XYZ file of C-alpha atoms in Angstrom:
704
model
C 17.517 -23.097 5.655
C 14.827 -20.848 7.111
C 17.439 -18.664 8.803
C 19.063 -18.132 5.420
C 15.833 -16.546 4.178
C 15.744 -14.394 7.314
C 19.288 -13.142 6.644
C 18.518 -12.638 2.954
C 15.412 -10.526 3.623
C 17.356 -8.467 6.166
C 20.231 -7.748 3.774
C 17.910 -6.841 0.872
C 15.948 -4.480 3.127
C 19.155 -2.830 4.381
C 20.350 -2.307 0.802
C 17.093 -0.741 -0.415
C 16.729 1.537 2.608
C 20.370 2.625 2.421
C 19.925 3.665 -1.200
C 16.808 5.673 -0.348
C 17.802 7.283 2.981
C 18.288 11.090 2.732
C 21.834 12.472 2.622
C 21.021 16.148 3.019
C 23.371 16.779 5.894
C 22.223 17.944 9.273
C 19.443 20.323 8.239
C 16.140 18.627 7.438
C 13.912 20.520 9.865
C 10.314 21.236 9.030
C 9.253 24.876 9.330
C 6.631 27.163 7.920
C 6.138 30.919 7.872
C 3.917 32.107 10.719
C 4.498 29.006 12.906
C 6.787 28.637 15.937
C 10.220 27.029 15.715
C 9.769 23.696 17.526
C 13.395 22.709 17.772
C 16.362 23.742 19.871
C 17.950 27.153 19.110
C 19.700 27.090 15.749
C 23.278 28.428 15.720
C 25.008 28.991 12.391
C 28.078 26.781 12.151
C 29.304 28.486 8.981
C 29.045 31.846 7.249
C 26.408 32.237 4.563
C 24.604 35.011 2.631
C 20.916 35.718 3.187
C 19.353 34.944 -0.162
C 16.420 37.115 -1.236
C 13.129 35.448 -1.883
C 12.562 34.053 -5.336
C 9.723 36.514 -5.852
C 11.935 39.488 -4.987
C 14.770 38.270 -7.202
C 12.363 37.636 -10.052
C 10.939 41.148 -9.758
C 14.435 42.639 -10.001
C 15.257 40.447 -12.970
C 12.030 41.487 -14.683
C 12.975 45.123 -14.114
C 16.409 44.538 -15.669
C 14.891 42.760 -18.663
C 12.442 45.594 -19.270
C 15.431 47.931 -19.835
C 17.413 45.354 -21.750
C 18.356 46.116 -25.362
C 18.883 43.214 -27.782
C 21.551 43.410 -30.480
C 20.982 43.590 -34.248
C 23.676 43.680 -36.911
C 23.200 46.122 -39.827
C 24.311 44.960 -43.248
C 26.642 47.470 -44.884
C 25.956 46.248 -48.455
C 22.212 45.690 -48.608
C 21.390 49.393 -49.078
C 23.827 50.013 -51.941
C 22.874 46.770 -53.680
C 19.163 47.573 -53.678
C 19.708 51.179 -54.827
C 22.007 49.989 -57.656
C 19.363 47.487 -58.705
C 16.755 50.252 -58.821
C 18.996 52.547 -60.903
C 19.828 49.706 -63.292
C 16.129 48.971 -63.854
C 15.506 52.651 -64.535
C 18.340 52.815 -67.120
C 17.057 49.702 -68.773
C 13.715 51.445 -69.157
C 11.985 48.763 -67.057
C 10.863 51.682 -64.864
C 9.717 54.724 -66.845
C 9.103 57.677 -64.551
C 10.392 61.270 -64.582
C 13.982 61.829 -63.421
C 12.952 63.676 -60.301
C 10.917 60.654 -59.176
C 13.975 58.460 -59.623
C 16.096 60.768 -57.493
C 13.345 60.920 -54.865
C 13.145 57.136 -54.579
C 16.945 56.813 -54.360
C 17.035 59.374 -51.558
C 14.198 57.702 -49.620
C 15.708 54.220 -49.985
C 18.959 55.500 -48.540
C 17.111 57.063 -45.589
C 15.114 53.975 -44.610
C 18.116 51.666 -45.031
C 20.202 54.001 -42.917
C 17.611 53.848 -40.147
C 17.243 50.096 -40.526
C 14.728 47.587 -41.852
C 13.871 44.292 -40.107
C 11.518 41.442 -40.862
C 7.923 41.661 -39.550
C 8.454 38.530 -37.415
C 11.446 40.062 -35.642
C 9.522 43.262 -35.065
C 6.646 41.267 -33.539
C 9.141 39.565 -31.208
C 10.460 42.972 -30.047
C 6.947 44.249 -29.433
C 5.922 41.139 -27.515
C 8.907 41.506 -25.158
C 8.258 45.248 -24.873
C 11.796 46.187 -25.815
C 11.885 49.994 -26.035
C 15.314 50.215 -27.685
C 17.763 47.998 -29.497
C 21.490 48.072 -30.130
C 22.385 48.320 -33.849
C 25.894 47.163 -34.628
C 27.468 48.506 -37.814
C 31.053 47.503 -38.210
C 32.827 48.221 -34.951
C 30.275 50.761 -33.777
C 27.021 50.178 -31.903
C 24.255 52.725 -31.580
C 21.028 52.661 -29.658
C 17.937 52.938 -31.760
C 14.338 53.299 -30.651
C 12.301 50.278 -31.580
C 9.490 52.444 -32.850
C 11.845 54.178 -35.340
C 12.913 50.973 -37.044
C 11.154 50.015 -40.255
C 9.706 46.812 -41.525
C 9.409 46.278 -45.258
C 5.789 47.358 -45.049
C 6.313 50.532 -43.008
C 9.333 51.453 -45.169
C 7.163 51.222 -48.307
C 4.399 53.300 -46.708
C 6.961 55.897 -45.571
C 8.485 56.308 -49.057
C 5.072 56.457 -50.704
C 3.792 59.117 -48.319
C 6.892 61.141 -47.461
C 6.038 63.963 -49.904
C 2.565 63.255 -51.153
C 2.146 66.851 -52.256
C 5.236 66.935 -54.513
C 5.091 63.381 -55.844
C 2.024 61.651 -57.185
C 1.145 58.290 -55.640
C 0.245 56.741 -58.997
C 3.597 57.680 -60.523
C 5.524 56.357 -57.492
C 3.622 53.093 -57.739
C 5.211 52.597 -61.189
C 8.615 52.436 -59.462
C 7.819 49.027 -57.870
C 9.500 50.155 -54.647
C 8.627 46.837 -52.859
C 11.102 45.052 -55.101
C 13.955 47.046 -53.560
C 13.016 46.785 -49.890
C 14.617 43.930 -47.934
C 15.637 43.660 -44.207
C 19.152 44.852 -43.477
C 18.975 44.243 -39.716
C 19.753 40.708 -38.465
C 19.250 39.533 -34.870
C 22.602 38.819 -33.188
C 21.724 35.911 -30.899
C 25.210 35.416 -29.433
C 25.729 39.054 -28.390
C 22.160 39.320 -27.127
C 22.482 36.160 -25.003
C 25.794 37.297 -23.534
C 24.417 40.727 -22.715
C 21.262 39.206 -21.226
C 23.240 36.916 -18.920
C 25.448 39.804 -17.820
C 22.356 41.878 -17.045
C 20.733 39.076 -15.033
C 23.969 38.341 -13.209
C 24.157 41.930 -12.162
C 21.083 41.389 -9.967
C 22.194 41.063 -6.349
C 20.546 37.944 -4.863
C 21.588 38.426 -1.235
C 20.490 40.980 1.322
C 23.078 40.446 4.030
C 25.323 37.893 5.736
C 25.082 35.557 8.730
C 28.403 34.932 10.422
C 29.597 31.757 12.098
C 28.263 31.406 15.641
C 25.346 33.776 15.097
C 21.996 32.661 16.565
C 19.579 32.156 13.709
C 16.351 31.389 15.607
C 15.273 30.417 19.137
C 12.907 27.640 20.188
C 9.331 28.921 20.140
C 10.194 31.971 18.042
C 7.736 32.659 15.221
C 9.104 32.115 11.726
C 8.654 35.589 10.210
C 9.128 36.257 6.474
C 12.646 37.595 7.159
C 13.557 34.600 9.370
C 12.217 32.259 6.714
C 14.635 33.864 4.231
C 17.496 33.239 6.663
C 16.424 29.614 7.230
C 15.976 29.004 3.499
C 19.446 30.437 2.902
C 20.877 28.160 5.597
C 19.210 25.169 3.939
C 20.643 26.041 0.518
C 24.135 26.638 1.828
C 23.987 23.466 3.921
C 22.926 21.441 0.885
C 25.681 23.002 -1.230
C 28.332 22.275 1.366
C 26.982 18.761 1.826
C 27.226 18.047 -1.901
C 30.777 19.394 -1.899
C 32.007 17.722 1.264
C 29.974 14.497 1.359
C 32.081 11.382 1.389
C 29.687 8.674 0.244
C 32.204 5.961 1.019
C 32.070 7.047 4.652
C 28.424 8.084 4.960
C 26.715 5.187 3.186
C 28.422 2.411 5.192
C 27.544 4.275 8.373
C 23.893 4.570 7.339
C 23.813 0.938 6.250
C 25.234 -0.196 9.581
C 22.705 1.901 11.524
C 19.811 0.540 9.444
C 21.102 -3.003 9.901
C 21.319 -2.594 13.686
C 17.767 -1.245 13.923
C 16.335 -3.772 11.488
C 18.035 -6.650 13.351
C 15.825 -5.961 16.356
C 12.868 -7.581 14.621
C 14.451 -10.909 13.536
C 16.012 -11.234 16.998
C 12.536 -10.822 18.452
C 11.192 -13.526 16.126
C 14.007 -15.917 16.974
C 13.425 -15.408 20.697
C 9.644 -15.223 21.014
C 8.013 -16.280 17.720
C 10.307 -18.811 15.970
C 7.328 -20.366 14.198
C 7.029 -17.315 11.950
C 10.536 -17.840 10.591
C 9.523 -21.188 9.083
C 7.307 -19.542 6.443
C 8.985 -17.545 3.664
C 5.741 -15.738 2.807
C 5.423 -14.633 6.414
C 8.933 -13.165 6.371
C 8.215 -11.419 3.068
C 5.080 -9.860 4.529
C 6.856 -8.752 7.724
C 9.766 -7.117 5.932
C 7.478 -5.570 3.327
C 5.281 -3.922 5.959
C 8.217 -2.785 8.084
C 10.238 -1.265 5.228
C 7.656 0.203 2.866
C 6.794 3.223 5.012
C 10.401 4.175 5.895
C 11.258 3.866 2.193
C 8.326 6.133 1.253
C 9.286 8.613 3.983
C 12.892 8.766 2.742
C 11.671 9.598 -0.762
C 9.316 12.288 0.579
C 12.145 13.922 2.542
C 14.577 13.786 -0.368
C 12.039 15.216 -2.824
C 10.550 17.637 -0.262
C 7.040 16.252 -0.795
C 4.520 17.404 1.809
C 5.073 15.956 5.294
C 5.826 12.461 6.575
C 2.865 12.825 8.931
C 0.663 12.166 5.908
C 1.863 8.552 5.826
C -0.495 6.125 7.665
C 2.148 4.338 9.764
C -0.643 2.742 11.825
C -1.162 0.300 8.943
C 1.943 -1.611 10.035
C 0.640 -2.707 13.469
C -2.877 -2.977 12.031
C -2.003 -5.611 9.438
C 0.434 -7.515 11.643
C -2.207 -7.632 14.388
C -4.904 -8.828 11.959
C -2.857 -11.711 10.584
C -0.608 -12.524 13.553
C -0.515 -11.258 17.159
C -0.215 -8.122 19.293
C 3.393 -8.537 20.454
C 4.683 -9.001 16.922
C 2.578 -6.050 15.758
C 4.085 -3.817 18.444
C 7.651 -4.831 17.605
C 7.068 -4.375 13.863
C 5.658 -0.907 14.496
C 8.603 0.195 16.677
C 11.134 -1.134 14.164
C 9.428 0.680 11.290
C 9.261 3.968 13.216
C 12.911 3.755 14.261
C 13.929 3.203 10.647
C 11.848 6.182 9.547
C 13.398 8.376 12.249
C 16.833 7.986 10.635
C 15.757 10.272 7.803
C 14.227 12.967 10.022
C 15.859 15.628 12.160
C 12.777 16.164 14.336
C 12.668 12.443 14.956
C 11.808 12.558 18.657
C 8.495 14.323 18.112
C 7.696 12.033 15.180
C 8.525 8.884 17.151
C 6.474 9.965 20.167
C 3.347 10.858 18.173
C 3.396 7.863 15.838
C 4.239 5.392 18.641
C 1.224 6.526 20.614
C -0.961 6.164 17.526
C 0.467 2.678 16.873
C -0.130 1.475 20.426
C -3.735 2.681 20.204
C -4.160 0.734 16.961
C -2.881 -2.497 18.529
C -5.052 -2.041 21.610
C -8.209 -1.124 19.665
C -7.955 -4.172 17.417
C -8.463 -7.205 19.607
C -9.849 -9.247 16.701
C -10.950 -8.150 13.247
C -14.550 -9.262 12.888
C -16.233 -6.541 10.816
C -15.410 -3.756 8.362
C -16.692 -1.043 10.687
C -13.749 -1.708 13.012
C -11.365 -0.027 10.561
C -13.541 3.092 10.610
C -13.497 3.129 14.415
C -9.733 2.587 14.509
C -9.225 5.451 12.043
C -11.330 7.665 14.302
C -9.309 6.631 17.382
C -6.072 7.307 15.511
C -7.165 10.825 14.576
C -8.415 11.680 18.075
C -5.381 10.280 19.894
C -3.021 11.799 17.326
C -4.672 15.183 17.875
C -4.359 14.913 21.640
C -0.746 13.720 21.517
C 0.278 16.495 19.098
C -1.545 19.140 21.153
C 0.094 17.908 24.358
C 3.517 17.987 22.702
C 2.922 21.538 21.449
C 1.807 22.693 24.875
C 4.849 21.063 26.459
C 6.991 23.050 24.002
C 5.378 26.263 25.339
C 3.561 26.974 22.071
C 0.519 29.231 22.348
C -2.739 28.113 20.748
C -2.603 30.949 18.223
C 0.840 29.835 17.084
C 0.001 26.145 16.572
C 1.052 24.608 13.283
C -2.390 23.839 11.890
C -0.979 21.969 8.911
C 0.341 19.249 11.224
C -3.199 18.570 12.484
C -4.485 18.504 8.907
C -1.820 15.902 8.092
C -2.951 13.767 11.043
C -6.539 13.832 9.757
C -5.349 12.925 6.260
C -3.338 10.047 7.737
C -6.453 8.762 9.499
C -8.442 8.964 6.268
C -5.674 7.075 4.454
C -6.045 4.330 7.074
C -9.489 3.588 5.637
C -7.753 2.113 2.598
C -6.536 -0.685 4.858
C -9.528 -2.835 3.921
C -8.783 -3.126 0.163
C -5.060 -3.455 0.980
C -5.922 -6.271 3.394
C -7.667 -8.074 0.528
C -4.522 -7.726 -1.619
C -2.364 -9.107 1.195
C -4.653 -12.107 1.521
C -4.403 -12.806 -2.197
C -0.661 -12.229 -2.547
C 0.618 -13.832 0.661
C -2.116 -16.419 1.222
C -3.243 -15.249 4.672
C -6.830 -15.156 5.818
C -8.228 -12.418 8.022
C -10.963 -12.894 10.604
C -13.337 -10.843 8.451
C -12.859 -13.239 5.542
C -13.372 -16.224 7.840
C -16.623 -14.743 9.114
C -17.787 -14.119 5.550
C -16.904 -17.703 4.590
C -18.657 -19.196 7.625
C -21.967 -17.660 6.554
C -24.213 -20.615 5.717
C -25.472 -18.668 2.694
C -22.103 -19.250 1.059
C -22.802 -21.023 -2.263
C -20.852 -24.159 -1.300
C -22.485 -24.466 2.124
C -25.936 -23.790 0.716
C -25.353 -26.466 -1.916
C -24.098 -28.934 0.692
C -27.157 -28.356 2.884
C -29.340 -29.443 -0.058
C -27.300 -32.223 -1.658
C -25.642 -33.703 1.450
C -27.696 -32.666 4.437
C -26.171 -35.291 6.737
C -22.661 -34.086 5.896
C -23.768 -30.500 6.432
C -25.116 -31.310 9.900
C -21.952 -33.261 10.687
C -19.789 -30.289 9.600
C -21.803 -27.878 11.723
C -21.463 -30.116 14.763
C -17.724 -30.617 14.193
C -17.312 -26.850 13.841
C -18.993 -26.231 17.200
C -16.880 -28.877 18.945
C -13.669 -27.637 17.332
C -14.365 -24.019 18.283
C -14.796 -24.992 21.936
C -11.541 -26.935 21.927
C -9.733 -24.037 20.214
C -10.998 -21.574 22.811
C -9.779 -23.863 25.562
C -6.213 -24.303 24.287
C -5.768 -20.785 22.860
C -6.024 -21.597 19.145
C -8.059 -19.689 16.548
C -11.681 -20.657 17.076
C -12.912 -18.755 14.027
C -10.369 -20.381 11.743
C -11.070 -23.945 12.863
C -14.848 -23.380 12.789
C -14.670 -22.141 9.211
C -12.337 -24.958 8.220
C -14.742 -27.488 9.742
C -17.635 -26.157 7.668
C -15.740 -26.803 4.430
C -13.652 -29.858 5.300
C -16.105 -32.362 3.800
C -17.399 -30.414 0.771
C -16.013 -33.140 -1.484
C -18.755 -35.480 -0.246
C -21.315 -33.456 -2.218
C -20.241 -35.192 -5.433
C -21.084 -38.690 -4.098
C -23.206 -38.035 -0.992
C -24.963 -41.435 -0.899
C -21.649 -43.259 -0.327
C -21.268 -41.671 3.121
C -23.234 -43.063 6.056
C -24.482 -39.717 7.361
C -26.369 -39.183 4.074
C -27.769 -42.725 3.730
C -31.354 -43.679 4.446
C -31.440 -47.474 4.454
C -29.647 -48.035 1.129
C -25.881 -48.422 1.039
C -24.457 -48.125 -2.527
C -21.223 -49.777 -1.374
C -23.117 -53.068 -1.203
C -23.840 -52.933 -4.940
C -20.150 -52.752 -5.863
C -18.535 -55.887 -7.284
C -14.942 -56.983 -7.711
C -13.126 -55.911 -10.859
C -10.028 -57.372 -12.426
C -7.912 -54.465 -11.286
C -9.586 -53.625 -7.994
C -11.602 -55.391 -5.322
C -14.884 -53.881 -4.209
C -13.362 -52.916 -0.824
C -10.607 -51.031 -2.674
C -13.222 -49.338 -4.841
C -15.142 -48.244 -1.757
C -11.984 -46.962 -0.116
C -11.112 -44.927 -3.223
C -14.599 -43.428 -3.311
C -14.302 -42.428 0.343
C -10.776 -41.045 -0.129
C -11.841 -39.074 -3.217
C -13.869 -36.674 -1.072
C -10.535 -35.100 -0.083
C -9.175 -34.635 -3.607
C -12.555 -33.596 -4.987
C -12.997 -31.230 -2.059
C -9.691 -29.553 -2.922
C -10.830 -29.171 -6.520
C -14.089 -27.575 -5.404
C -12.205 -25.276 -3.027
C -9.851 -24.138 -5.777
C -12.707 -23.622 -8.220
C -14.550 -21.467 -5.669
C -11.393 -19.514 -4.659
C -11.333 -20.647 -1.042
C -8.222 -19.419 0.820
C -5.255 -21.750 1.176
C -5.765 -21.928 4.935
C -9.216 -23.481 4.353
C -7.905 -25.866 1.693
C -5.346 -27.095 4.203
C -8.177 -28.273 6.481
C -9.620 -30.302 3.603
C -6.311 -32.052 2.865
C -5.291 -32.681 6.498
C -8.486 -33.609 8.340
C -7.741 -37.309 7.683
C -3.988 -36.862 7.390
C -2.256 -40.022 6.174
C -4.673 -42.337 7.923
C -6.411 -45.315 6.352
C -10.053 -46.024 5.616
C -10.112 -48.508 8.496
C -13.501 -50.127 7.816
C -12.747 -51.169 4.230
C -9.099 -51.943 5.024
C -10.119 -54.461 7.693
C -12.945 -55.782 5.515
C -10.493 -56.440 2.681
C -8.125 -58.274 5.019
C -10.966 -60.427 6.301
C -12.097 -61.276 2.752
C -8.576 -61.855 1.423
C -6.715 -63.870 4.053
C -3.072 -64.490 3.343
C -2.840 -61.714 0.750
C -0.878 -58.464 1.091
C -3.071 -55.359 0.827
C -2.155 -52.432 -1.388
C -1.904 -49.870 1.372
C -1.821 -46.883 -1.000
C -5.392 -47.653 -2.120
C -6.654 -47.376 1.450
C -4.551 -44.368 2.555
C -5.653 -40.738 2.430
C -3.287 -38.441 0.473
C -2.661 -36.188 3.481
C -0.546 -34.477 4.610
C -0.857 -34.868 8.358
C -1.916 -31.757 10.302
C 0.795 -29.106 10.619
C -1.099 -26.506 12.704
C -2.917 -26.782 16.021
C -6.196 -25.885 14.352
C -5.827 -28.739 11.842
C -5.051 -31.169 14.659
C -8.171 -30.015 16.505
C -10.301 -30.606 13.411
C -8.878 -34.118 12.937
C -9.727 -35.011 16.544
C -13.216 -33.491 16.478
C -14.077 -34.953 13.076
C -13.189 -38.478 14.130
C -14.835 -38.194 17.574
C -18.085 -36.671 16.272
C -18.465 -39.277 13.510
C -17.709 -42.191 15.840
C -19.989 -40.892 18.594
C -23.009 -41.584 16.373
C -22.304 -45.318 16.564
C -22.424 -45.516 20.375
C -25.124 -47.821 21.730
C -25.441 -45.811 24.928
C -24.385 -42.272 25.768
C -23.149 -42.678 29.284
C -20.226 -40.699 30.614
C -18.110 -43.848 30.680
C -18.917 -44.746 27.069
C -18.250 -41.223 25.793
C -14.978 -40.933 27.738
C -13.800 -44.299 26.507
C -14.599 -43.377 22.893
C -12.841 -39.994 23.035
C -9.749 -41.387 24.719
C -9.539 -44.352 22.355
C -9.764 -42.243 19.185
C -7.432 -39.425 20.202
C -4.885 -41.730 21.847
C -4.875 -43.761 18.652
C -4.204 -40.647 16.562
C -1.353 -39.627 18.848
C 0.186 -43.097 18.763
C -0.108 -43.186 14.959
C 2.018 -40.026 14.839
C -0.546 -37.848 13.088
C 0.343 -34.826 15.273
C 4.106 -35.039 15.097
C 4.376 -32.193 12.592
C 2.113 -29.687 14.356
C 2.903 -27.581 17.459
C 0.299 -29.166 19.728
C 1.328 -30.217 23.241
C 0.270 -33.141 25.433
C -1.514 -30.641 27.645
C -3.446 -29.350 24.631
C -4.451 -32.914 23.806
C -5.659 -33.568 27.353
C -7.624 -30.302 27.371
C -9.155 -31.247 24.020
C -10.258 -34.605 25.430
C -11.937 -32.989 28.419
C -13.758 -30.434 26.248
C -14.973 -33.108 23.833
C -16.189 -35.385 26.627
C -18.091 -32.537 28.302
C -19.523 -31.329 24.985
C -20.685 -34.767 23.882
C -22.272 -35.375 27.275
C -24.240 -32.168 26.732
C -25.208 -33.118 23.173
C -26.263 -36.658 24.075
C -27.600 -35.879 27.530
C -29.893 -38.414 29.227
C -33.448 -37.134 29.430
C -35.473 -37.424 32.623
C -38.514 -39.678 32.840
C -41.717 -37.900 33.699
C -43.878 -39.560 36.430
C -47.487 -40.595 35.660
C -50.329 -39.125 37.619
C -52.687 -41.517 39.496
C -55.864 -42.239 37.604
C -58.113 -40.836 40.296
C -56.144 -37.586 40.319
C -56.113 -37.464 36.537
C -59.889 -37.697 36.443
C -60.233 -35.231 39.249
C -57.970 -32.618 37.693
C -59.010 -33.345 34.153
C -55.363 -33.653 33.101
C -54.209 -35.993 30.362
C -50.380 -36.091 30.251
C -49.970 -37.173 26.638
C -52.189 -34.279 25.550
C -50.347 -31.851 27.819
C -46.981 -32.892 26.462
C -48.174 -32.740 22.883
C -47.344 -36.398 22.340
C -43.616 -35.576 22.276
C -41.776 -38.830 21.688
C -38.637 -37.527 23.346
C -40.293 -37.774 26.727
C -40.602 -41.247 28.428
C -43.325 -42.056 30.976
C -42.373 -44.125 33.992
C -44.587 -47.001 35.074
C -46.833 -46.605 38.095
C -45.278 -48.261 41.106
């Protein structure tokens, strides 16, 4: 079933990456004016025109538009209609002026209409576009007219009123109501203007030469001059055009999908061979595939949209996170897989792979174990320094002079290092989403000022001391067998937090009074069953406290598994002794479990039982301690509590030896100090009890 998830994640990743991978043909080089060409000599494999720069083309188009003349259509009836209306009003005596004034107005109206009248808004449009002339179409003929000579209704009125101010009085002309007979007779012809505009713009020549097939475009190390940049830009455009025309997606996409699948398969094959335990957790697979594929996917989008440079992407985050939550070998393989996938979308992939691989290896090496926030800052600094050195070495190997270095590439490397600083908040998100716990979080949790631990030290001091001691023992065992010491130490500190709710019912917190003795039988439950349920409840109540205080799942697992599916032996045996011949209800005496499923949980179960039982020893000799440790752990093994966790017999034997040695150190036998003869005491003035401060831990031997 787990392999099905592995196949499913692989296929989904292949599909998403195939959809995003660039399909721009062969030309996706990075180049910049004033920098050297870092790739092999480029030979044109097809003929293409050298396209002028956009700025140059725009300047020529602006020049054409400055001389462009829009089209207006002149109405052939407006003039006669308005003059007839004026004459009719005069005959009807609505306008009463001398005859010569009437003839003057008729003549002037004909003149302004012949020149042309347009609306003020259209005139403003002409002025704003700085059109010097316009084409006026009248019937089948078109004439060019100066824009300044054309009238608006206002300027036409002013012209008629002032054309012969000496011969015609202004007050008399005002009686003619000339404004009533002035209306635009020029209408903007949008269709003809648009057609003429497009023809004018199309007349601009956009190319400045041709490159023939087989011609050398640029050599390796040659500086990209403005003219060479035009040639390269033209090659890019023509390549993209040909690619769009000739691309066969049914051939290209399956090929890309197959290549992505082959590269991506490297990682699951590695897991199956070297780390099969990771395949058993769906969340682990989701995290692996998410980290491996997110940066190639982002890089593909950047290349397709021509956004900045892929060197801005902090690829070092992939090995960083995998190393924090898992191990170095898996981090290295995840990094290489991610970089190979990214390289598919880049033409200069060798340089990219070399630089980013070096940076990734440095990240894995620099992060032995994440114990403090400042480590991310140091790693970011290492990444920038090593990235600088690797890029500089690559440039020097390409015979690039210092003056010709591509400074933007170094800026991108710095930006990538700065982006790596965001790994800390991202790490928090990963912990919340996928349920993993980093070493930094474990260290923060193991601080005894944590609210739960501080509360336990006050309300259940015996349990607190027991948890501290178990944590120390468990950490030593973990170090010996290669497990996570920090994880098991932190888990040990919280494994008994449920005892805080009923601390007096647990022996380590009792001081002469045992509340179990005050329990009495009930109709539904004997007092031994009640006691067992109270003891067992510290697991369920501990889980509730852990959830309420947002403890990570990995810590909650220690709470639920530190007793596994074992029984509360004391009360179980007591019940059997008090109820001979009856069948016990095993579920009332059995912890909810589950049994340990990690090595760290198995270590905690062993250390918890050994430390608690060691307090009941009558003597702390090596034989007694060894017998106790062997009896408890052998009993747990025989009961099958460790069948579901990957702990070996060798690990169990090593754990026994560490626990025996540690308990011998904790409960070491103290030496007996000899007593000084009375005559020498009096002579030296020494009194041993006073010298030793009356310390009760020291025992005086009798005088022989």
